[in-house]
Amino acid sequence: MTALVLADIFPAEGEFLAPDEVVVTFDRGIPVAIDGETVSVAEARLMLSARGEAQGIGRGGALALVTAYRALERDTVSGEVHLILYDGRIRVA
């Protein structure tokens, strides 16, 4: 897993973040990659938590994984779910 540096995630004071597009890849219902990087479930939650927090989403990792999993069940055949994290919200792209 690539180390996340908070300075790389959070904007400087007075700056705004662009929407964060995330691809969550599942294998048999288990998240196995974030943006093509192989991760464990715990690593996926931590990565998504950091990225979600930067976008004002509390409990962002768990919420993003649940949102992605629901989209997977409902709409996806490929095993990949595209999410957009922005302005305190999570949206399936």
PDB file of C-alpha atoms in Angstrom:
ATOM      1  CA  MET A   1       0.000   0.000   0.000  1.00  0.00           C
ATOM      2  CA  THR A   2       1.274   3.477  -0.862  1.00  0.00           C
ATOM      3  CA  ALA A   3       1.724   5.691   2.186  1.00  0.00           C
ATOM      4  CA  LEU A   4      -0.729   8.568   2.306  1.00  0.00           C
ATOM      5  CA  VAL A   5       0.669  11.948   3.287  1.00  0.00           C
ATOM      6  CA  LEU A   6      -1.940  14.328   4.687  1.00  0.00           C
ATOM      7  CA  ALA A   7      -0.370  17.250   2.829  1.00  0.00           C
ATOM      8  CA  ASP A   8      -1.109  15.357  -0.407  1.00  0.00           C
ATOM      9  CA  ILE A   9      -4.794  14.910   0.515  1.00  0.00           C
ATOM     10  CA  PHE A  10      -5.887  18.075   2.287  1.00  0.00           C
ATOM     11  CA  PRO A  11      -5.833  21.413   0.488  1.00  0.00           C
ATOM     12  CA  ALA A  12      -4.029  24.464   1.820  1.00  0.00           C
ATOM     13  CA  GLU A  13      -6.193  26.886   3.754  1.00  0.00           C
ATOM     14  CA  GLY A  14      -8.536  28.762   1.428  1.00  0.00           C
ATOM     15  CA  GLU A  15      -8.235  26.184  -1.377  1.00  0.00           C
ATOM     16  CA  PHE A  16     -10.976  23.815  -2.451  1.00  0.00           C
ATOM     17  CA  LEU A  17     -10.664  20.196  -3.502  1.00  0.00           C
ATOM     18  CA  ALA A  18     -11.796  18.977  -6.865  1.00  0.00           C
ATOM     19  CA  PRO A  19     -14.120  15.959  -6.825  1.00  0.00           C
ATOM     20  CA  ASP A  20     -12.201  12.771  -6.044  1.00  0.00           C
ATOM     21  CA  GLU A  21     -12.976   9.957  -8.473  1.00  0.00           C
ATOM     22  CA  VAL A  22     -12.318   6.495  -7.034  1.00  0.00           C
ATOM     23  CA  VAL A  23     -12.532   3.057  -8.631  1.00  0.00           C
ATOM     24  CA  VAL A  24     -13.256   0.230  -6.189  1.00  0.00           C
ATOM     25  CA  THR A  25     -12.655  -3.246  -7.618  1.00  0.00           C
ATOM     26  CA  PHE A  26     -14.404  -6.238  -6.074  1.00  0.00           C
ATOM     27  CA  ASP A  27     -13.762  -9.960  -6.383  1.00  0.00           C
ATOM     28  CA  ARG A  28     -16.675 -12.115  -5.205  1.00  0.00           C
ATOM     29  CA  GLY A  29     -18.020  -9.195  -3.184  1.00  0.00           C
ATOM     30  CA  ILE A  30     -14.739  -8.338  -1.442  1.00  0.00           C
ATOM     31  CA  PRO A  31     -12.902  -5.092  -2.239  1.00  0.00           C
ATOM     32  CA  VAL A  32      -9.499  -6.038  -3.666  1.00  0.00           C
ATOM     33  CA  ALA A  33      -8.233  -2.816  -5.267  1.00  0.00           C
ATOM     34  CA  ILE A  34      -8.578   0.953  -5.054  1.00  0.00           C
ATOM     35  CA  ASP A  35      -7.739   2.775  -8.281  1.00  0.00           C
ATOM     36  CA  GLY A  36      -5.987  -0.368  -9.521  1.00  0.00           C
ATOM     37  CA  GLU A  37      -3.781  -0.750  -6.429  1.00  0.00           C
ATOM     38  CA  THR A  38      -4.231  -4.125  -4.709  1.00  0.00           C
ATOM     39  CA  VAL A  39      -5.413  -3.700  -1.113  1.00  0.00           C
ATOM     40  CA  SER A  40      -6.817  -5.679   1.792  1.00  0.00           C
ATOM     41  CA  VAL A  41     -10.281  -4.833   3.113  1.00  0.00           C
ATOM     42  CA  ALA A  42      -8.703  -2.921   6.006  1.00  0.00           C
ATOM     43  CA  GLU A  43      -6.420  -0.981   3.641  1.00  0.00           C
ATOM     44  CA  ALA A  44      -9.399  -0.155   1.399  1.00  0.00           C
ATOM     45  CA  ARG A  45     -11.297   1.252   4.362  1.00  0.00           C
ATOM     46  CA  LEU A  46      -8.295   3.298   5.523  1.00  0.00           C
ATOM     47  CA  MET A  47      -7.587   4.692   2.048  1.00  0.00           C
ATOM     48  CA  LEU A  48     -11.227   5.585   1.483  1.00  0.00           C
ATOM     49  CA  SER A  49     -11.479   7.084   4.981  1.00  0.00           C
ATOM     50  CA  ALA A  50      -8.581   9.456   4.297  1.00  0.00           C
ATOM     51  CA  ARG A  51      -9.920  10.448   0.901  1.00  0.00           C
ATOM     52  CA  GLY A  52     -13.480  10.792   2.211  1.00  0.00           C
ATOM     53  CA  GLU A  53     -12.376  12.883   5.179  1.00  0.00           C
ATOM     54  CA  ALA A  54     -10.587  15.242   2.808  1.00  0.00           C
ATOM     55  CA  GLN A  55     -13.951  15.719   1.080  1.00  0.00           C
ATOM     56  CA  GLY A  56     -15.876  16.299   4.309  1.00  0.00           C
ATOM     57  CA  ILE A  57     -17.348  12.799   4.540  1.00  0.00           C
ATOM     58  CA  GLY A  58     -17.436  11.431   8.071  1.00  0.00           C
ATOM     59  CA  ARG A  59     -16.858   7.675   8.320  1.00  0.00           C
ATOM     60  CA  GLY A  60     -15.923   7.963   4.671  1.00  0.00           C
ATOM     61  CA  GLY A  61     -14.198   4.618   4.288  1.00  0.00           C
ATOM     62  CA  ALA A  62     -17.028   2.480   5.583  1.00  0.00           C
ATOM     63  CA  LEU A  63     -19.667   4.608   3.870  1.00  0.00           C
ATOM     64  CA  ALA A  64     -17.829   4.509   0.539  1.00  0.00           C
ATOM     65  CA  LEU A  65     -17.411   0.724   0.724  1.00  0.00           C
ATOM     66  CA  VAL A  66     -21.098   0.200   1.542  1.00  0.00           C
ATOM     67  CA  THR A  67     -22.122   2.546  -1.279  1.00  0.00           C
ATOM     68  CA  ALA A  68     -19.809   0.769  -3.724  1.00  0.00           C
ATOM     69  CA  TYR A  69     -21.014  -2.677  -2.635  1.00  0.00           C
ATOM     70  CA  ARG A  70     -24.680  -1.707  -3.062  1.00  0.00           C
ATOM     71  CA  ALA A  71     -23.902  -0.398  -6.543  1.00  0.00           C
ATOM     72  CA  LEU A  72     -22.050  -3.629  -7.299  1.00  0.00           C
ATOM     73  CA  GLU A  73     -25.081  -5.698  -6.296  1.00  0.00           C
ATOM     74  CA  ARG A  74     -27.472  -3.491  -8.244  1.00  0.00           C
ATOM     75  CA  ASP A  75     -25.706  -2.447 -11.427  1.00  0.00           C
ATOM     76  CA  THR A  76     -22.262  -3.840 -12.045  1.00  0.00           C
ATOM     77  CA  VAL A  77     -21.117  -6.863 -13.983  1.00  0.00           C
ATOM     78  CA  SER A  78     -17.420  -5.961 -14.239  1.00  0.00           C
ATOM     79  CA  GLY A  79     -16.633  -5.896 -10.530  1.00  0.00           C
ATOM     80  CA  GLU A  80     -15.573  -2.243 -10.728  1.00  0.00           C
ATOM     81  CA  VAL A  81     -17.553   0.569  -9.164  1.00  0.00           C
ATOM     82  CA  HIS A  82     -16.729   4.203  -9.879  1.00  0.00           C
ATOM     83  CA  LEU A  83     -17.405   6.624  -7.032  1.00  0.00           C
ATOM     84  CA  ILE A  84     -17.139  10.385  -6.799  1.00  0.00           C
ATOM     85  CA  LEU A  85     -16.339  11.827  -3.373  1.00  0.00           C
ATOM     86  CA  TYR A  86     -17.119  15.528  -3.165  1.00  0.00           C
ATOM     87  CA  ASP A  87     -18.520  18.157  -0.851  1.00  0.00           C
ATOM     88  CA  GLY A  88     -19.526  15.720   1.886  1.00  0.00           C
ATOM     89  CA  ARG A  89     -21.231  13.276  -0.483  1.00  0.00           C
ATOM     90  CA  ILE A  90     -20.550   9.966  -2.150  1.00  0.00           C
ATOM     91  CA  ARG A  91     -22.041   9.396  -5.595  1.00  0.00           C
ATOM     92  CA  VAL A  92     -21.846   6.402  -7.900  1.00  0.00           C
ATOM     93  CA  ALA A  93     -20.528   7.600 -11.249  1.00  0.00           C
TER      94      ALA A  93
END
